[in-house]
Short mmCIF file of C-alpha atoms and ligand atoms in Angstrom, two decimals:
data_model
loop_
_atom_site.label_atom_id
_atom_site.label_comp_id
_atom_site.label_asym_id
_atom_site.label_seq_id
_atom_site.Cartn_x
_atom_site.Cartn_y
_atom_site.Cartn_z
CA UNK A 1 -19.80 11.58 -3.23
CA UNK A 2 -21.37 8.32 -3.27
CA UNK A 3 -22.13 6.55 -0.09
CA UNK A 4 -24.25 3.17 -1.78
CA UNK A 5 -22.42 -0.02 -3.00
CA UNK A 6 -25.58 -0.31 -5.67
CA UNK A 7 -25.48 3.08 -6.30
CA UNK A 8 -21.89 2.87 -7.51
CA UNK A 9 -22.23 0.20 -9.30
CA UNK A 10 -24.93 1.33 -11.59
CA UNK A 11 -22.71 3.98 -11.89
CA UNK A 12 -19.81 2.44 -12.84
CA UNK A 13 -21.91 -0.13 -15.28
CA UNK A 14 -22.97 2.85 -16.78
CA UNK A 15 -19.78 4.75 -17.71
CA UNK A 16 -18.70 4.47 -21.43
CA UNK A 17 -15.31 4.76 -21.81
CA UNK A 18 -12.19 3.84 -19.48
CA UNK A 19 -12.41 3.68 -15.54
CA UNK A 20 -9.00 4.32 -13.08
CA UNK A 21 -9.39 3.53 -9.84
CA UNK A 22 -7.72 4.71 -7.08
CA UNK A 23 -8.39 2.44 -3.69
CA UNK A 24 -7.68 4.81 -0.55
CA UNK A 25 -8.27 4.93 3.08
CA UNK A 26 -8.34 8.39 2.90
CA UNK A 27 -6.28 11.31 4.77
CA UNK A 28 -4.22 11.73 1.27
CA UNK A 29 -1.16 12.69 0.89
CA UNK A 30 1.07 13.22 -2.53
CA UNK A 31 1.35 9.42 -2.90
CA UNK A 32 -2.21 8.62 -2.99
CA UNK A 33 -2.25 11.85 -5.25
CA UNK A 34 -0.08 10.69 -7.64
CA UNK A 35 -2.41 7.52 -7.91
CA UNK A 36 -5.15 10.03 -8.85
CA UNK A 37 -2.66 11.84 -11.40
CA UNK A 38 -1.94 8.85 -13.28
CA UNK A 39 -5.08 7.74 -13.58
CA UNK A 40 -6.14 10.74 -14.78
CA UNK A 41 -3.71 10.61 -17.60
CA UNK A 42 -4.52 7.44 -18.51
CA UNK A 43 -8.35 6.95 -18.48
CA UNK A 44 -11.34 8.91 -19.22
CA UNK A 45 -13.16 8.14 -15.61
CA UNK A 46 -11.22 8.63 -12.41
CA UNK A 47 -13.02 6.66 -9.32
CA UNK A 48 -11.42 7.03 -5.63
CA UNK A 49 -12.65 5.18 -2.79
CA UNK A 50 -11.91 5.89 0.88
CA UNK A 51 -12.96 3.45 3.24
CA UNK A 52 -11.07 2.91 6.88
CA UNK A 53 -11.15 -0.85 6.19
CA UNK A 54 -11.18 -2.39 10.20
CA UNK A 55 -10.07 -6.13 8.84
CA UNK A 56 -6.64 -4.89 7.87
CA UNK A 57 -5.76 -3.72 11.63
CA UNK A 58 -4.78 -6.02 13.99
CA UNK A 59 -6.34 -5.91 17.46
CA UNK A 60 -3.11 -4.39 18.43
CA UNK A 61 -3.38 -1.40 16.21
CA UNK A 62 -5.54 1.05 16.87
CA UNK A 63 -8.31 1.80 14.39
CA UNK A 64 -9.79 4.23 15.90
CA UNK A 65 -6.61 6.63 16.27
CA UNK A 66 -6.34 6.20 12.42
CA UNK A 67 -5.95 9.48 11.19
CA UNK A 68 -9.02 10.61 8.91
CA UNK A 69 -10.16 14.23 7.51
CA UNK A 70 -13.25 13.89 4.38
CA UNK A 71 -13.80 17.52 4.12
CA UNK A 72 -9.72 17.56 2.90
CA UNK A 73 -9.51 14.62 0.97
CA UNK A 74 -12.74 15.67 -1.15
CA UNK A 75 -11.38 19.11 -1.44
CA UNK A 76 -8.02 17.55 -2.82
CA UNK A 77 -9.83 14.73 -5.25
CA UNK A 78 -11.57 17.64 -6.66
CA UNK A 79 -9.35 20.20 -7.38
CA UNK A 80 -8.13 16.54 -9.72
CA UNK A 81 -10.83 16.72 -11.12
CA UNK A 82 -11.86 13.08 -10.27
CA UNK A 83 -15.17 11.92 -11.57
CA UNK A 84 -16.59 9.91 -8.39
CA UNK A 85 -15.61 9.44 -4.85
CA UNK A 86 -17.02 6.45 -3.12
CA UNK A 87 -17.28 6.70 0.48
CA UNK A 88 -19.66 3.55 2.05
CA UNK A 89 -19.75 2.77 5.64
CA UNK A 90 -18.71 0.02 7.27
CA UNK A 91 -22.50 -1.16 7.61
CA UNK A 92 -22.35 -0.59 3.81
CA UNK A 93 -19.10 -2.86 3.11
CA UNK A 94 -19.83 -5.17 6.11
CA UNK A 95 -23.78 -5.79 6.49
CA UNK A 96 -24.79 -8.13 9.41
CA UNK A 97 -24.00 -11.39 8.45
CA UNK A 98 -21.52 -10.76 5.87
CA UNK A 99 -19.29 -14.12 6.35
CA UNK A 100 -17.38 -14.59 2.99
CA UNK A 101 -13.06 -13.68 2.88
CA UNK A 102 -10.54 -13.44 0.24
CA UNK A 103 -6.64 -14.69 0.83
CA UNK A 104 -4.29 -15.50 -1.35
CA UNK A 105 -1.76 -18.33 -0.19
CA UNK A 106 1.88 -17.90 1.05
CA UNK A 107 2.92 -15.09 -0.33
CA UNK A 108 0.93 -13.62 2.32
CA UNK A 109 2.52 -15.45 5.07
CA UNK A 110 6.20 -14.14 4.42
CA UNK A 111 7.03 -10.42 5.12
CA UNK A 112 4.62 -8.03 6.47
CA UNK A 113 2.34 -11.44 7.04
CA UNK A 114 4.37 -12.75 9.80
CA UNK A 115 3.82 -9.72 12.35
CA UNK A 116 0.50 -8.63 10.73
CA UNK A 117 -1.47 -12.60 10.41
CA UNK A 118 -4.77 -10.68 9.26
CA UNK A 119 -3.85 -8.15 7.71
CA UNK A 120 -3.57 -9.39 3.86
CA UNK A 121 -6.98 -11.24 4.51
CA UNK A 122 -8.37 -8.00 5.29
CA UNK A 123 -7.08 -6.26 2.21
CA UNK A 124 -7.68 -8.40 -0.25
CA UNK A 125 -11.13 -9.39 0.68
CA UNK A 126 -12.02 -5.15 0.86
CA UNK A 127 -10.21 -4.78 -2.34
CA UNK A 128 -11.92 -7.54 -4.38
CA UNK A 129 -15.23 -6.10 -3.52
CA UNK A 130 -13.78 -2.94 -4.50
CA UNK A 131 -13.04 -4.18 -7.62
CA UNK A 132 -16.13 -5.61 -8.47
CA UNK A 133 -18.32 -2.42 -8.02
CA UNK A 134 -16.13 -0.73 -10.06
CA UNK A 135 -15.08 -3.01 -12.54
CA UNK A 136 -12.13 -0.47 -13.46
CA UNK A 137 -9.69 -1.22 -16.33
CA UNK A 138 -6.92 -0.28 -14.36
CA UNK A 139 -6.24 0.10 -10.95
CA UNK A 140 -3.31 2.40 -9.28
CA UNK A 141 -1.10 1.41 -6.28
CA UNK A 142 1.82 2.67 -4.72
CA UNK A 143 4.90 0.65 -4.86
CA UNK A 144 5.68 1.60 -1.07
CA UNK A 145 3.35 -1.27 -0.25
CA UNK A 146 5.06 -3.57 -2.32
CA UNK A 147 3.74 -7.01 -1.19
CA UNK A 148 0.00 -5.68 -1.46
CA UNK A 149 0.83 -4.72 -4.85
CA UNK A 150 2.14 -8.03 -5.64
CA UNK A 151 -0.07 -9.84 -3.89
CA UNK A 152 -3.42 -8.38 -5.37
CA UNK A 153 -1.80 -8.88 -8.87
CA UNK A 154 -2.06 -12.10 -7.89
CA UNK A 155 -5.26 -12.36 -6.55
CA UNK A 156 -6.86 -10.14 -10.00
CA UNK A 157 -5.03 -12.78 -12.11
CA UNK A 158 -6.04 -16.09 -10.02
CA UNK A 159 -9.97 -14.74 -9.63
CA UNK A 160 -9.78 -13.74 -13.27
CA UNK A 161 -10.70 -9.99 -12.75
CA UNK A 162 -9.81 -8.32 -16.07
CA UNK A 163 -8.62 -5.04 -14.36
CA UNK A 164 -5.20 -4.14 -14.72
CA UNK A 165 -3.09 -3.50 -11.79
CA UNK A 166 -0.71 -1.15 -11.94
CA UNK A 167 2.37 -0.44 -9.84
CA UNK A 168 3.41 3.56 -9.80
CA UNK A 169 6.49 4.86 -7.87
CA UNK A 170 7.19 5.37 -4.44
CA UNK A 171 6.45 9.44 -3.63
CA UNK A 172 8.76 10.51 -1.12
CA UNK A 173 9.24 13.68 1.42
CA UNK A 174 12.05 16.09 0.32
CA UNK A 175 14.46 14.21 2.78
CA UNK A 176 13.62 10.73 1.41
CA UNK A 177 10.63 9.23 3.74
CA UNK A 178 8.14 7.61 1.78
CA UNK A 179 4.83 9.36 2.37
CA UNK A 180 2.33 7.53 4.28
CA UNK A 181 -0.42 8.19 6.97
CA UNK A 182 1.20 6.74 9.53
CA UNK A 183 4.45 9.54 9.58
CA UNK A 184 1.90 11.76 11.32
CA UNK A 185 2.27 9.20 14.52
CA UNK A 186 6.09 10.27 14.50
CA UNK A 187 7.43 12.66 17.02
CA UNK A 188 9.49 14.90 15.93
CA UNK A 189 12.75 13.32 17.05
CA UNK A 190 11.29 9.63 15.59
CA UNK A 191 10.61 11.88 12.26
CA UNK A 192 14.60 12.02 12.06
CA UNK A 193 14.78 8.95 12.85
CA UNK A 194 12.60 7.65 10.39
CA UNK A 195 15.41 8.48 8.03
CA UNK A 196 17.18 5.48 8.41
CA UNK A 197 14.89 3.44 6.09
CA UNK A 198 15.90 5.14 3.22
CA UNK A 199 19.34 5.97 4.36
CA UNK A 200 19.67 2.01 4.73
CA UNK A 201 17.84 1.17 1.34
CA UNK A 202 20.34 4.37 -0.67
CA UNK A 203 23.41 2.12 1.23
CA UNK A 204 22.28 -1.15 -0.13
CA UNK A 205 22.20 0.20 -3.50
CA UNK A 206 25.50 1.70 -2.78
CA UNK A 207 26.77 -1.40 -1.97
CA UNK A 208 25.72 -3.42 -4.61
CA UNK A 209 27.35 -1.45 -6.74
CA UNK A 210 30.46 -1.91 -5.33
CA UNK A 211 29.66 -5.59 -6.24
CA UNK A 212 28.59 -6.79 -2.59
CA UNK A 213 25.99 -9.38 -2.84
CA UNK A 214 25.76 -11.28 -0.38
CA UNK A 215 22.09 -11.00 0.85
CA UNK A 216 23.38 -11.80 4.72
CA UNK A 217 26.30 -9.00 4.15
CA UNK A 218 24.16 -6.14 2.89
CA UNK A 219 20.68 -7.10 5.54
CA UNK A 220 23.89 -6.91 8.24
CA UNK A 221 25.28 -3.28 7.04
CA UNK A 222 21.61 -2.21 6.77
CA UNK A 223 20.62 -3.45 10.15
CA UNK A 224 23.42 -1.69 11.92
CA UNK A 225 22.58 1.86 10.00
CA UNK A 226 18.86 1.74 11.12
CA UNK A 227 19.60 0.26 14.50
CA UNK A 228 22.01 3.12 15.07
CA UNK A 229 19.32 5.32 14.55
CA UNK A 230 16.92 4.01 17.33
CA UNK A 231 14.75 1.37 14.65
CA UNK A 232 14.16 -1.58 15.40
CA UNK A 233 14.02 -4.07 12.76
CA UNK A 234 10.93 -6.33 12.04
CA UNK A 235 12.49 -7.44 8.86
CA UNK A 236 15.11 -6.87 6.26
CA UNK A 237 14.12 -8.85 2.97
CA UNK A 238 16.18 -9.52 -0.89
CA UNK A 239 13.40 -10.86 -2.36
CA UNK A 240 12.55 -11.35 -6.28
CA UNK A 241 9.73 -8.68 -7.66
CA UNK A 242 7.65 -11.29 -8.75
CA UNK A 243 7.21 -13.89 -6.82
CA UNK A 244 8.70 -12.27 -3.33
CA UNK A 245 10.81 -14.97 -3.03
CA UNK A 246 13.77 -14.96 -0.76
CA UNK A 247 17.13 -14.46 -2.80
CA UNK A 248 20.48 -15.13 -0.78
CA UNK A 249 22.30 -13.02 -3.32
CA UNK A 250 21.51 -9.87 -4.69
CA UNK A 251 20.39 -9.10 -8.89
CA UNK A 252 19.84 -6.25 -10.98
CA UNK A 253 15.64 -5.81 -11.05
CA UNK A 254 15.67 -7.69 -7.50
CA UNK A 255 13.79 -5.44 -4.52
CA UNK A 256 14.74 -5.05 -1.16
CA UNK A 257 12.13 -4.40 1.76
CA UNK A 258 12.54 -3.38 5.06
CA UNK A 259 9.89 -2.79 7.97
CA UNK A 260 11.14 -0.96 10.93
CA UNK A 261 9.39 -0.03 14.18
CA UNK A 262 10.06 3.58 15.08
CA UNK A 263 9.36 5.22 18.61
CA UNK A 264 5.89 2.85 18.49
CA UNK A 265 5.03 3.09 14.89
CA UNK A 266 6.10 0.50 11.80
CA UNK A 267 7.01 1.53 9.19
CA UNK A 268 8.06 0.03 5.62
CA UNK A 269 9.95 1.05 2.87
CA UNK A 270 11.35 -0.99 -0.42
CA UNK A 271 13.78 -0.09 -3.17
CA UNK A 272 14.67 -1.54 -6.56
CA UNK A 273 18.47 -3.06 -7.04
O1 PAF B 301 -3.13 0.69 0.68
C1 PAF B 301 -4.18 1.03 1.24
O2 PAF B 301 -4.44 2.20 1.50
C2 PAF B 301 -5.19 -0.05 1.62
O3 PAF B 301 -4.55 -1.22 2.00
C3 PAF B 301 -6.24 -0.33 0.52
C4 PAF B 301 -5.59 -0.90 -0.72
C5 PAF B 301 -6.98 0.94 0.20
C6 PAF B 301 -7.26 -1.36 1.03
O4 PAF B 301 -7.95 -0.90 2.13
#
């Protein structure tokens, strides 16, 4: 485990041969794993950071509940046989007097951006430091955070980073929640609950296939489902999987998203038309 930024570097500058890398904030789960299994398929160097990154919260979430557990996570990245964990501290990322941030315009703003103002800020700026210890070929992400995906694809190409970003498939529980941290905030009768993001993504497939495409139509059908089911909506999006941009009607390739407060915790979820 290495703990230094210049320590991984010279590392990573060092390597011969391809580097994955897998950005985490720890306390994995399958998804995160399946980040590590890809890369391990496709490169001859696996690196996974964890770092609890504190300028992707908002003031209103709390950090310091975020769930965390090293001693599991290493245990897990190993038995994967990944070749180095990096694991700085905050000090390490964040030195006094670190000033400079990284954001990516608009497509930042929509979505997740309007509830969460910082959060993209936060992300990108940890990730393109990230990126340039490494210097990985490739970098795996989880669909489930769709608009990070797309918007650090942006940000690589824009900043010229020649790493290539790559998108992998939403793991989900055997009931159909997409794994993330955050499920371990649910009680057990919000767990059930929880269901309804799926359950409203499977119905807006199902509807489009019965040729409904009215954006308004489907966003109404799936608000009722997951209202029904004690969510409450932060936002229902059709949106185009390039550019996020809002689509009134629905199209073959086109993704919708949904974010959904549950009990106290928010959720998201997307799915593929
Ligand atoms: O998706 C996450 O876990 C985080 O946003 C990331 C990409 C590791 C940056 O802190």
């Amino acid at each position: 485990m290495i703990n230094s930024v210049s320590e991984m570097q010279k590392i990573c500058s060092g390597i011969k041969g391809t580097i994955g890398f897998v950005p985490t904030m720890g306390y994995l789960h399958e998804g995160h794993l399946s980040l590590v299994r890809a890369a391990r398929k496709q490169c001859s160097n696996v690196v996974v950071s964890i770092f609890v990154n504190p300028y992707q919260f908002s003031p209103n979430e709390d950090l310091a509940l975020y769930p965390r557990n090293i001693d599991r996570d290493v245990k897990l990245l190993t038995e994967l046989e990944v070749d180095f964990i990096f694991f700085p501290t905050e000090q390490e990322m964040y030195p006094e007097g670190y000033k400079t941030w990284v954001t990516v315009d608009k497509i930042t703003q929509i979505l997740c951006g309007r509830s969460r103002p910082t959060h993209f800020r936060g992300v990108i700026t940890i990730v393109t430091k990230l990126m340039n210890i490494v210097d990985p070929d490739y970098m795996f992400m989880g669909e489930k955070d769709f608009q990070q995906l797309v918007v650090l694809q942006q940000m690589a190409k824009d900043l010229n980073f020649r790493t290539k970003i790559i998108g992998c498939p939403i793991v989900r529980e055997e009931d159909g929640l997409a794994m993330s941290s955050r499920n371990k905030y649910l009680s057990p009768s919000a767990r059930k609950d929880a269901l309804c993001l799926h359950n409203s993504l499977l119905l807006s497939k199902k509807l489009f296939k019965q040729e409904i495409i009215s954006s308004n139509k489907i966003i109404a059908e799936m608000s009722n489902l997951i209202e029904n089911n004690n969510g409450i909506v932060d936002y229902i999006e059709v949106v185009d999987s390039q550019t996020l941009k809002h689509l009134a009607e629905l199209r073959t390739g086109c993704r919708i998203l949904v974010a959904v407060i549950i009990e106290n915790t928010r959720l998201i979820d997307n799915m593929e038309m």
